[in-house]
PDB file of N, CA and C in Angstrom:
ATOM      1  N   UNK A   1     216.033 202.101 -71.087  1.00 44.00           N
ATOM      2  CA  UNK A   1     217.169 202.768 -70.471  1.00 44.00           C
ATOM      3  C   UNK A   1     217.076 202.580 -68.960  1.00 44.00           C
ATOM      4  N   UNK A   2     218.193 202.300 -68.327  1.00 44.00           N
ATOM      5  CA  UNK A   2     218.224 202.057 -66.878  1.00 44.00           C
ATOM      6  C   UNK A   2     218.026 203.358 -66.115  1.00 44.00           C
ATOM      7  N   UNK A   3     217.342 203.244 -65.009  1.00 52.00           N
ATOM      8  CA  UNK A   3     217.102 204.395 -64.123  1.00 52.00           C
ATOM      9  C   UNK A   3     218.415 204.795 -63.459  1.00 52.00           C
ATOM     10  N   UNK A   4     218.657 206.090 -63.352  1.00 51.00           N
ATOM     11  CA  UNK A   4     219.842 206.588 -62.667  1.00 51.00           C
ATOM     12  C   UNK A   4     219.756 206.232 -61.180  1.00 51.00           C
ATOM     13  N   UNK A   5     220.863 205.827 -60.569  1.00 53.00           N
ATOM     14  CA  UNK A   5     220.821 205.599 -59.121  1.00 53.00           C
ATOM     15  C   UNK A   5     220.536 206.912 -58.402  1.00 53.00           C
ATOM     16  N   UNK A   6     219.771 206.832 -57.349  1.00 58.00           N
ATOM     17  CA  UNK A   6     219.380 208.044 -56.639  1.00 58.00           C
ATOM     18  C   UNK A   6     219.746 207.950 -55.170  1.00 58.00           C
ATOM     19  N   UNK A   7     220.153 209.080 -54.630  1.00 78.00           N
ATOM     20  CA  UNK A   7     220.464 209.145 -53.218  1.00 78.00           C
ATOM     21  C   UNK A   7     219.396 209.874 -52.441  1.00 78.00           C
ATOM     22  N   UNK A   8     218.609 210.691 -53.122  1.00 81.00           N
ATOM     23  CA  UNK A   8     217.526 211.445 -52.501  1.00 81.00           C
ATOM     24  C   UNK A   8     216.256 211.150 -53.281  1.00 81.00           C
ATOM     25  N   UNK A   9     215.109 211.214 -52.603  1.00 82.00           N
ATOM     26  CA  UNK A   9     213.857 211.129 -53.328  1.00 82.00           C
ATOM     27  C   UNK A   9     213.733 212.387 -54.167  1.00 82.00           C
ATOM     28  N   UNK A  10     213.458 212.214 -55.429  1.00 85.00           N
ATOM     29  CA  UNK A  10     213.192 213.346 -56.307  1.00 85.00           C
ATOM     30  C   UNK A  10     212.505 212.786 -57.534  1.00 85.00           C
ATOM     31  N   UNK A  11     211.298 213.235 -57.810  1.00 85.00           N
ATOM     32  CA  UNK A  11     210.569 212.717 -58.963  1.00 85.00           C
ATOM     33  C   UNK A  11     210.972 213.410 -60.261  1.00 85.00           C
ATOM     34  N   UNK A  12     211.820 214.414 -60.182  1.00 84.00           N
ATOM     35  CA  UNK A  12     212.325 215.090 -61.377  1.00 84.00           C
ATOM     36  C   UNK A  12     213.479 214.258 -61.928  1.00 84.00           C
ATOM     37  N   UNK A  13     213.385 213.879 -63.168  1.00 82.00           N
ATOM     38  CA  UNK A  13     214.416 213.031 -63.762  1.00 82.00           C
ATOM     39  C   UNK A  13     215.619 213.769 -64.311  1.00 82.00           C
ATOM     40  N   UNK A  14     215.624 215.095 -64.249  1.00 86.00           N
ATOM     41  CA  UNK A  14     216.707 215.878 -64.832  1.00 86.00           C
ATOM     42  C   UNK A  14     217.843 216.051 -63.823  1.00 86.00           C
ATOM     43  N   UNK A  15     218.736 215.042 -63.758  1.00 87.00           N
ATOM     44  CA  UNK A  15     219.830 215.138 -62.779  1.00 87.00           C
ATOM     45  C   UNK A  15     220.927 216.100 -63.218  1.00 87.00           C
ATOM     46  N   UNK A  16     220.834 216.627 -64.447  1.00 90.00           N
ATOM     47  CA  UNK A  16     221.789 217.657 -64.878  1.00 90.00           C
ATOM     48  C   UNK A  16     221.435 219.017 -64.293  1.00 90.00           C
ATOM     49  N   UNK A  17     220.171 219.172 -63.858  1.00 90.00           N
ATOM     50  CA  UNK A  17     219.748 220.451 -63.287  1.00 90.00           C
ATOM     51  C   UNK A  17     220.618 220.769 -62.076  1.00 90.00           C
ATOM     52  N   UNK A  18     221.172 221.981 -61.997  1.00 90.00           N
ATOM     53  CA  UNK A  18     222.040 222.311 -60.864  1.00 90.00           C
ATOM     54  C   UNK A  18     221.308 222.352 -59.526  1.00 90.00           C
ATOM     55  N   UNK A  19     219.971 222.309 -59.550  1.00 90.00           N
ATOM     56  CA  UNK A  19     219.195 222.353 -58.310  1.00 90.00           C
ATOM     57  C   UNK A  19     218.668 220.984 -57.891  1.00 90.00           C
ATOM     58  N   UNK A  20     218.821 219.972 -58.731  1.00 89.00           N
ATOM     59  CA  UNK A  20     218.325 218.637 -58.419  1.00 89.00           C
ATOM     60  C   UNK A  20     219.191 218.016 -57.323  1.00 89.00           C
ATOM     61  N   UNK A  21     218.576 217.469 -56.268  1.00 89.00           N
ATOM     62  CA  UNK A  21     219.382 216.881 -55.189  1.00 89.00           C
ATOM     63  C   UNK A  21     220.201 215.679 -55.646  1.00 89.00           C
ATOM     64  N   UNK A  22     219.832 215.070 -56.785  1.00 89.00           N
ATOM     65  CA  UNK A  22     220.580 213.924 -57.298  1.00 89.00           C
ATOM     66  C   UNK A  22     221.601 214.299 -58.360  1.00 89.00           C
ATOM     67  N   UNK A  23     221.754 215.599 -58.618  1.00 89.00           N
ATOM     68  CA  UNK A  23     222.839 216.056 -59.465  1.00 89.00           C
ATOM     69  C   UNK A  23     224.119 215.613 -58.758  1.00 89.00           C
ATOM     70  N   UNK A  24     225.055 214.988 -59.470  1.00 88.00           N
ATOM     71  CA  UNK A  24     226.253 214.461 -58.796  1.00 88.00           C
ATOM     72  C   UNK A  24     226.954 215.442 -57.861  1.00 88.00           C
ATOM     73  N   UNK A  25     226.993 216.736 -58.232  1.00 88.00           N
ATOM     74  CA  UNK A  25     227.652 217.719 -57.361  1.00 88.00           C
ATOM     75  C   UNK A  25     226.889 217.888 -56.047  1.00 88.00           C
ATOM     76  N   UNK A  26     225.550 217.897 -56.108  1.00 86.00           N
ATOM     77  CA  UNK A  26     224.740 218.042 -54.892  1.00 86.00           C
ATOM     78  C   UNK A  26     224.762 216.768 -54.072  1.00 86.00           C
ATOM     79  N   UNK A  27     224.681 215.628 -54.757  1.00 85.00           N
ATOM     80  CA  UNK A  27     224.676 214.341 -54.077  1.00 85.00           C
ATOM     81  C   UNK A  27     225.979 214.140 -53.300  1.00 85.00           C
ATOM     82  N   UNK A  28     227.104 214.531 -53.911  1.00 85.00           N
ATOM     83  CA  UNK A  28     228.404 214.391 -53.255  1.00 85.00           C
ATOM     84  C   UNK A  28     228.479 215.231 -51.982  1.00 85.00           C
ATOM     85  N   UNK A  29     227.750 216.339 -51.957  1.00 85.00           N
ATOM     86  CA  UNK A  29     227.760 217.212 -50.779  1.00 85.00           C
ATOM     87  C   UNK A  29     226.608 216.906 -49.834  1.00 85.00           C
ATOM     88  N   UNK A  30     225.766 215.922 -50.181  1.00 80.00           N
ATOM     89  CA  UNK A  30     224.663 215.534 -49.304  1.00 80.00           C
ATOM     90  C   UNK A  30     223.513 216.530 -49.292  1.00 80.00           C
ATOM     91  N   UNK A  31     223.394 217.352 -50.357  1.00 84.00           N
ATOM     92  CA  UNK A  31     222.358 218.381 -50.391  1.00 84.00           C
ATOM     93  C   UNK A  31     221.022 217.794 -50.822  1.00 84.00           C
ATOM     94  N   UNK A  32     219.959 218.264 -50.216  1.00 85.00           N
ATOM     95  CA  UNK A  32     218.608 217.819 -50.549  1.00 85.00           C
ATOM     96  C   UNK A  32     217.929 218.794 -51.491  1.00 85.00           C
ATOM     97  N   UNK A  33     216.653 219.038 -51.266  1.00 89.00           N
ATOM     98  CA  UNK A  33     215.813 219.838 -52.165  1.00 89.00           C
ATOM     99  C   UNK A  33     215.907 221.345 -51.937  1.00 89.00           C
ATOM    100  N   UNK A  34     216.691 221.793 -50.994  1.00 88.00           N
ATOM    101  CA  UNK A  34     216.729 223.219 -50.645  1.00 88.00           C
ATOM    102  C   UNK A  34     216.960 224.128 -51.849  1.00 88.00           C
ATOM    103  N   UNK A  35     217.943 223.823 -52.694  1.00 88.00           N
ATOM    104  CA  UNK A  35     218.262 224.691 -53.829  1.00 88.00           C
ATOM    105  C   UNK A  35     217.094 224.764 -54.806  1.00 88.00           C
ATOM    106  N   UNK A  36     216.435 223.653 -55.039  1.00 91.00           N
ATOM    107  CA  UNK A  36     215.285 223.623 -55.946  1.00 91.00           C
ATOM    108  C   UNK A  36     214.142 224.464 -55.383  1.00 91.00           C
ATOM    109  N   UNK A  37     213.867 224.309 -54.119  1.00 93.00           N
ATOM    110  CA  UNK A  37     212.777 225.066 -53.496  1.00 93.00           C
ATOM    111  C   UNK A  37     213.101 226.557 -53.489  1.00 93.00           C
ATOM    112  N   UNK A  38     214.336 226.916 -53.141  1.00 92.00           N
ATOM    113  CA  UNK A  38     214.730 228.325 -53.159  1.00 92.00           C
ATOM    114  C   UNK A  38     214.559 228.936 -54.545  1.00 92.00           C
ATOM    115  N   UNK A  39     215.011 228.217 -55.571  1.00 93.00           N
ATOM    116  CA  UNK A  39     214.888 228.693 -56.957  1.00 93.00           C
ATOM    117  C   UNK A  39     213.420 228.908 -57.311  1.00 93.00           C
ATOM    118  N   UNK A  40     212.576 227.923 -57.014  1.00 95.00           N
ATOM    119  CA  UNK A  40     211.156 228.027 -57.350  1.00 95.00           C
ATOM    120  C   UNK A  40     210.481 229.170 -56.606  1.00 95.00           C
ATOM    121  N   UNK A  41     210.777 229.341 -55.345  1.00 96.00           N
ATOM    122  CA  UNK A  41     210.191 230.453 -54.590  1.00 96.00           C
ATOM    123  C   UNK A  41     210.624 231.791 -55.172  1.00 96.00           C
ATOM    124  N   UNK A  42     211.891 231.909 -55.523  1.00 96.00           N
ATOM    125  CA  UNK A  42     212.401 233.160 -56.088  1.00 96.00           C
ATOM    126  C   UNK A  42     211.738 233.492 -57.427  1.00 96.00           C
ATOM    127  N   UNK A  43     211.401 232.459 -58.203  1.00 96.00           N
ATOM    128  CA  UNK A  43     210.799 232.667 -59.521  1.00 96.00           C
ATOM    129  C   UNK A  43     209.273 232.682 -59.488  1.00 96.00           C
ATOM    130  N   UNK A  44     208.675 232.463 -58.315  1.00 97.00           N
ATOM    131  CA  UNK A  44     207.213 232.398 -58.235  1.00 97.00           C
ATOM    132  C   UNK A  44     206.672 231.147 -58.887  1.00 97.00           C
ATOM    133  N   UNK A  45     207.425 230.060 -58.774  1.00 97.00           N
ATOM    134  CA  UNK A  45     207.037 228.791 -59.380  1.00 97.00           C
ATOM    135  C   UNK A  45     206.807 227.726 -58.318  1.00 97.00           C
ATOM    136  N   UNK A  46     206.285 226.605 -58.767  1.00 96.00           N
ATOM    137  CA  UNK A  46     206.022 225.448 -57.912  1.00 96.00           C
ATOM    138  C   UNK A  46     206.928 224.319 -58.409  1.00 96.00           C
ATOM    139  N   UNK A  47     207.613 223.602 -57.503  1.00 94.00           N
ATOM    140  CA  UNK A  47     208.493 222.520 -57.944  1.00 94.00           C
ATOM    141  C   UNK A  47     207.756 221.461 -58.770  1.00 94.00           C
ATOM    142  N   UNK A  48     208.464 220.918 -59.741  1.00 91.00           N
ATOM    143  CA  UNK A  48     207.916 219.902 -60.633  1.00 91.00           C
ATOM    144  C   UNK A  48     207.290 218.736 -59.883  1.00 91.00           C
ATOM    145  N   UNK A  49     207.896 218.332 -58.771  1.00 90.00           N
ATOM    146  CA  UNK A  49     207.396 217.163 -58.040  1.00 90.00           C
ATOM    147  C   UNK A  49     205.962 217.362 -57.554  1.00 90.00           C
ATOM    148  N   UNK A  50     205.587 218.592 -57.256  1.00 92.00           N
ATOM    149  CA  UNK A  50     204.224 218.860 -56.792  1.00 92.00           C
ATOM    150  C   UNK A  50     203.243 218.694 -57.953  1.00 92.00           C
ATOM    151  N   UNK A  51     203.614 219.186 -59.128  1.00 92.00           N
ATOM    152  CA  UNK A  51     202.781 218.974 -60.315  1.00 92.00           C
ATOM    153  C   UNK A  51     202.635 217.476 -60.577  1.00 92.00           C
ATOM    154  N   UNK A  52     203.758 216.747 -60.574  1.00 90.00           N
ATOM    155  CA  UNK A  52     203.747 215.316 -60.893  1.00 90.00           C
ATOM    156  C   UNK A  52     202.877 214.513 -59.933  1.00 90.00           C
ATOM    157  N   UNK A  53     202.704 215.007 -58.723  1.00 88.00           N
ATOM    158  CA  UNK A  53     201.859 214.308 -57.760  1.00 88.00           C
ATOM    159  C   UNK A  53     200.398 214.314 -58.194  1.00 88.00           C
ATOM    160  N   UNK A  54     200.022 215.270 -59.045  1.00 89.00           N
ATOM    161  CA  UNK A  54     198.627 215.393 -59.481  1.00 89.00           C
ATOM    162  C   UNK A  54     198.357 214.794 -60.854  1.00 89.00           C
ATOM    163  N   UNK A  55     199.369 214.675 -61.679  1.00 89.00           N
ATOM    164  CA  UNK A  55     199.149 214.138 -63.017  1.00 89.00           C
ATOM    165  C   UNK A  55     200.354 214.331 -63.910  1.00 89.00           C
ATOM    166  N   UNK A  56     200.196 213.935 -65.142  1.00 91.00           N
ATOM    167  CA  UNK A  56     201.285 214.020 -66.115  1.00 91.00           C
ATOM    168  C   UNK A  56     201.618 215.479 -66.427  1.00 91.00           C
ATOM    169  N   UNK A  57     202.900 215.753 -66.552  1.00 92.00           N
ATOM    170  CA  UNK A  57     203.334 217.105 -66.927  1.00 92.00           C
ATOM    171  C   UNK A  57     203.914 217.111 -68.337  1.00 92.00           C
ATOM    172  N   UNK A  58     203.655 216.052 -69.080  1.00 92.00           N
ATOM    173  CA  UNK A  58     204.134 215.933 -70.450  1.00 92.00           C
ATOM    174  C   UNK A  58     203.762 217.186 -71.247  1.00 92.00           C
ATOM    175  N   UNK A  59     204.741 217.861 -71.811  1.00 94.00           N
ATOM    176  CA  UNK A  59     204.524 219.041 -72.623  1.00 94.00           C
ATOM    177  C   UNK A  59     204.258 220.326 -71.848  1.00 94.00           C
ATOM    178  N   UNK A  60     204.250 220.250 -70.549  1.00 93.00           N
ATOM    179  CA  UNK A  60     203.950 221.426 -69.712  1.00 93.00           C
ATOM    180  C   UNK A  60     205.175 222.343 -69.664  1.00 93.00           C
ATOM    181  N   UNK A  61     204.938 223.655 -69.795  1.00 94.00           N
ATOM    182  CA  UNK A  61     206.041 224.596 -69.683  1.00 94.00           C
ATOM    183  C   UNK A  61     205.722 225.751 -68.734  1.00 94.00           C
ATOM    184  N   UNK A  62     204.541 225.737 -68.128  1.00 96.00           N
ATOM    185  CA  UNK A  62     204.155 226.786 -67.185  1.00 96.00           C
ATOM    186  C   UNK A  62     204.136 226.214 -65.773  1.00 96.00           C
ATOM    187  N   UNK A  63     205.191 226.505 -65.022  1.00 96.00           N
ATOM    188  CA  UNK A  63     205.301 226.009 -63.652  1.00 96.00           C
ATOM    189  C   UNK A  63     205.088 227.129 -62.638  1.00 96.00           C
ATOM    190  N   UNK A  64     204.476 228.227 -63.091  1.00 97.00           N
ATOM    191  CA  UNK A  64     204.186 229.353 -62.200  1.00 97.00           C
ATOM    192  C   UNK A  64     203.127 228.948 -61.174  1.00 97.00           C
ATOM    193  N   UNK A  65     203.006 229.751 -60.134  1.00 97.00           N
ATOM    194  CA  UNK A  65     201.974 229.514 -59.118  1.00 97.00           C
ATOM    195  C   UNK A  65     200.600 229.564 -59.784  1.00 97.00           C
ATOM    196  N   UNK A  66     200.404 230.514 -60.683  1.00 97.00           N
ATOM    197  CA  UNK A  66     199.127 230.628 -61.395  1.00 97.00           C
ATOM    198  C   UNK A  66     198.896 229.413 -62.297  1.00 97.00           C
ATOM    199  N   UNK A  67     199.963 228.960 -62.953  1.00 97.00           N
ATOM    200  CA  UNK A  67     199.874 227.752 -63.778  1.00 97.00           C
ATOM    201  C   UNK A  67     199.526 226.535 -62.937  1.00 97.00           C
ATOM    202  N   UNK A  68     200.058 226.502 -61.727  1.00 96.00           N
ATOM    203  CA  UNK A  68     199.736 225.395 -60.821  1.00 96.00           C
ATOM    204  C   UNK A  68     198.257 225.424 -60.445  1.00 96.00           C
ATOM    205  N   UNK A  69     197.726 226.616 -60.184  1.00 96.00           N
ATOM    206  CA  UNK A  69     196.297 226.725 -59.856  1.00 96.00           C
ATOM    207  C   UNK A  69     195.447 226.188 -61.000  1.00 96.00           C
ATOM    208  N   UNK A  70     195.808 226.523 -62.226  1.00 96.00           N
ATOM    209  CA  UNK A  70     195.072 226.000 -63.390  1.00 96.00           C
ATOM    210  C   UNK A  70     195.233 224.491 -63.502  1.00 96.00           C
ATOM    211  N   UNK A  71     196.438 223.992 -63.226  1.00 95.00           N
ATOM    212  CA  UNK A  71     196.715 222.556 -63.300  1.00 95.00           C
ATOM    213  C   UNK A  71     195.874 221.802 -62.264  1.00 95.00           C
ATOM    214  N   UNK A  72     195.805 222.336 -61.051  1.00 94.00           N
ATOM    215  CA  UNK A  72     195.004 221.706 -59.996  1.00 94.00           C
ATOM    216  C   UNK A  72     193.537 221.670 -60.407  1.00 94.00           C
ATOM    217  N   UNK A  73     193.043 222.759 -60.951  1.00 95.00           N
ATOM    218  CA  UNK A  73     191.641 222.813 -61.379  1.00 95.00           C
ATOM    219  C   UNK A  73     191.348 221.761 -62.447  1.00 95.00           C
ATOM    220  N   UNK A  74     192.333 221.465 -63.260  1.00 92.00           N
ATOM    221  CA  UNK A  74     192.160 220.474 -64.320  1.00 92.00           C
ATOM    222  C   UNK A  74     192.427 219.045 -63.900  1.00 92.00           C
ATOM    223  N   UNK A  75     192.888 218.856 -62.682  1.00 91.00           N
ATOM    224  CA  UNK A  75     193.216 217.519 -62.175  1.00 91.00           C
ATOM    225  C   UNK A  75     192.611 217.312 -60.785  1.00 91.00           C
ATOM    226  N   UNK A  76     191.285 217.402 -60.684  1.00 90.00           N
ATOM    227  CA  UNK A  76     190.667 217.247 -59.351  1.00 90.00           C
ATOM    228  C   UNK A  76     190.843 215.825 -58.813  1.00 90.00           C
ATOM    229  N   UNK A  77     190.957 215.733 -57.509  1.00 90.00           N
ATOM    230  CA  UNK A  77     191.090 214.426 -56.862  1.00 90.00           C
ATOM    231  C   UNK A  77     189.715 213.922 -56.450  1.00 90.00           C
ATOM    232  N   UNK A  78     189.548 212.635 -56.576  1.00 91.00           N
ATOM    233  CA  UNK A  78     188.284 212.020 -56.169  1.00 91.00           C
ATOM    234  C   UNK A  78     188.218 211.979 -54.643  1.00 91.00           C
ATOM    235  N   UNK A  79     187.013 211.840 -54.090  1.00 94.00           N
ATOM    236  CA  UNK A  79     186.899 211.697 -52.636  1.00 94.00           C
ATOM    237  C   UNK A  79     187.712 210.509 -52.118  1.00 94.00           C
ATOM    238  N   UNK A  80     187.779 209.437 -52.893  1.00 95.00           N
ATOM    239  CA  UNK A  80     188.557 208.252 -52.486  1.00 95.00           C
ATOM    240  C   UNK A  80     190.048 208.576 -52.416  1.00 95.00           C
ATOM    241  N   UNK A  81     190.525 209.341 -53.387  1.00 91.00           N
ATOM    242  CA  UNK A  81     191.940 209.713 -53.397  1.00 91.00           C
ATOM    243  C   UNK A  81     192.266 210.656 -52.241  1.00 91.00           C
ATOM    244  N   UNK A  82     191.362 211.563 -51.951  1.00 92.00           N
ATOM    245  CA  UNK A  82     191.564 212.450 -50.797  1.00 92.00           C
ATOM    246  C   UNK A  82     191.625 211.648 -49.505  1.00 92.00           C
ATOM    247  N   UNK A  83     190.747 210.662 -49.401  1.00 95.00           N
ATOM    248  CA  UNK A  83     190.727 209.798 -48.217  1.00 95.00           C
ATOM    249  C   UNK A  83     192.022 208.998 -48.108  1.00 95.00           C
ATOM    250  N   UNK A  84     192.493 208.458 -49.236  1.00 93.00           N
ATOM    251  CA  UNK A  84     193.742 207.699 -49.246  1.00 93.00           C
ATOM    252  C   UNK A  84     194.904 208.587 -48.807  1.00 93.00           C
ATOM    253  N   UNK A  85     194.958 209.805 -49.323  1.00 92.00           N
ATOM    254  CA  UNK A  85     196.032 210.734 -48.947  1.00 92.00           C
ATOM    255  C   UNK A  85     195.984 211.063 -47.457  1.00 92.00           C
ATOM    256  N   UNK A  86     194.791 211.238 -46.915  1.00 94.00           N
ATOM    257  CA  UNK A  86     194.649 211.520 -45.482  1.00 94.00           C
ATOM    258  C   UNK A  86     195.162 210.344 -44.656  1.00 94.00           C
ATOM    259  N   UNK A  87     194.878 209.119 -45.095  1.00 95.00           N
ATOM    260  CA  UNK A  87     195.378 207.921 -44.380  1.00 95.00           C
ATOM    261  C   UNK A  87     196.906 207.864 -44.424  1.00 95.00           C
ATOM    262  N   UNK A  88     197.464 208.102 -45.601  1.00 93.00           N
ATOM    263  CA  UNK A  88     198.926 208.059 -45.747  1.00 93.00           C
ATOM    264  C   UNK A  88     199.569 209.124 -44.864  1.00 93.00           C
ATOM    265  N   UNK A  89     199.003 210.319 -44.851  1.00 93.00           N
ATOM    266  CA  UNK A  89     199.538 211.398 -44.015  1.00 93.00           C
ATOM    267  C   UNK A  89     199.467 211.026 -42.537  1.00 93.00           C
ATOM    268  N   UNK A  90     198.362 210.434 -42.103  1.00 95.00           N
ATOM    269  CA  UNK A  90     198.218 210.026 -40.702  1.00 95.00           C
ATOM    270  C   UNK A  90     199.240 208.949 -40.350  1.00 95.00           C
ATOM    271  N   UNK A  91     199.457 207.998 -41.261  1.00 95.00           N
ATOM    272  CA  UNK A  91     200.461 206.947 -41.025  1.00 95.00           C
ATOM    273  C   UNK A  91     201.863 207.549 -40.936  1.00 95.00           C
ATOM    274  N   UNK A  92     202.151 208.492 -41.810  1.00 90.00           N
ATOM    275  CA  UNK A  92     203.445 209.159 -41.788  1.00 90.00           C
ATOM    276  C   UNK A  92     203.660 209.876 -40.456  1.00 90.00           C
ATOM    277  N   UNK A  93     202.668 210.633 -40.027  1.00 94.00           N
ATOM    278  CA  UNK A  93     202.776 211.375 -38.768  1.00 94.00           C
ATOM    279  C   UNK A  93     202.913 210.430 -37.579  1.00 94.00           C
ATOM    280  N   UNK A  94     202.200 209.329 -37.571  1.00 93.00           N
ATOM    281  CA  UNK A  94     202.290 208.341 -36.478  1.00 93.00           C
ATOM    282  C   UNK A  94     203.701 207.735 -36.434  1.00 93.00           C
ATOM    283  N   UNK A  95     204.246 207.396 -37.595  1.00 92.00           N
ATOM    284  CA  UNK A  95     205.606 206.826 -37.646  1.00 92.00           C
ATOM    285  C   UNK A  95     206.630 207.840 -37.192  1.00 92.00           C
ATOM    286  N   UNK A  96     206.431 209.105 -37.567  1.00 89.00           N
ATOM    287  CA  UNK A  96     207.366 210.163 -37.175  1.00 89.00           C
ATOM    288  C   UNK A  96     207.321 210.381 -35.675  1.00 89.00           C
ATOM    289  N   UNK A  97     206.132 210.314 -35.081  1.00 92.00           N
ATOM    290  CA  UNK A  97     205.981 210.502 -33.645  1.00 92.00           C
ATOM    291  C   UNK A  97     206.640 209.374 -32.863  1.00 92.00           C
ATOM    292  N   UNK A  98     206.642 208.177 -33.419  1.00 89.00           N
ATOM    293  CA  UNK A  98     207.263 207.020 -32.755  1.00 89.00           C
ATOM    294  C   UNK A  98     208.787 207.067 -32.842  1.00 89.00           C
ATOM    295  N   UNK A  99     209.281 207.628 -33.953  1.00 75.00           N
ATOM    296  CA  UNK A  99     210.699 207.580 -34.276  1.00 75.00           C
ATOM    297  C   UNK A  99     211.526 208.521 -33.539  1.00 75.00           C
TER     298      UNK A  99
END
């Protein structure tokens, strides 16, 4: 199946979600992740994209802050991965400072 065209970065594939920035209604208005973040904060949850950054969420149904803590404990990052992330963050900050 072909990937849906996207206007915003979003690792959540559910574009029917009313909070997804790539939902056609949000995309038409140029809205980003604000609605998703607001919803998650109000519910005491962590956005799906943060979970996906650490590992597969296949079958996961607990996106609470506490569930995230358990998920992090079960998906530790290696020292090499931490180092890689630090390099990427430094490159991002350097590019932002230049721009």
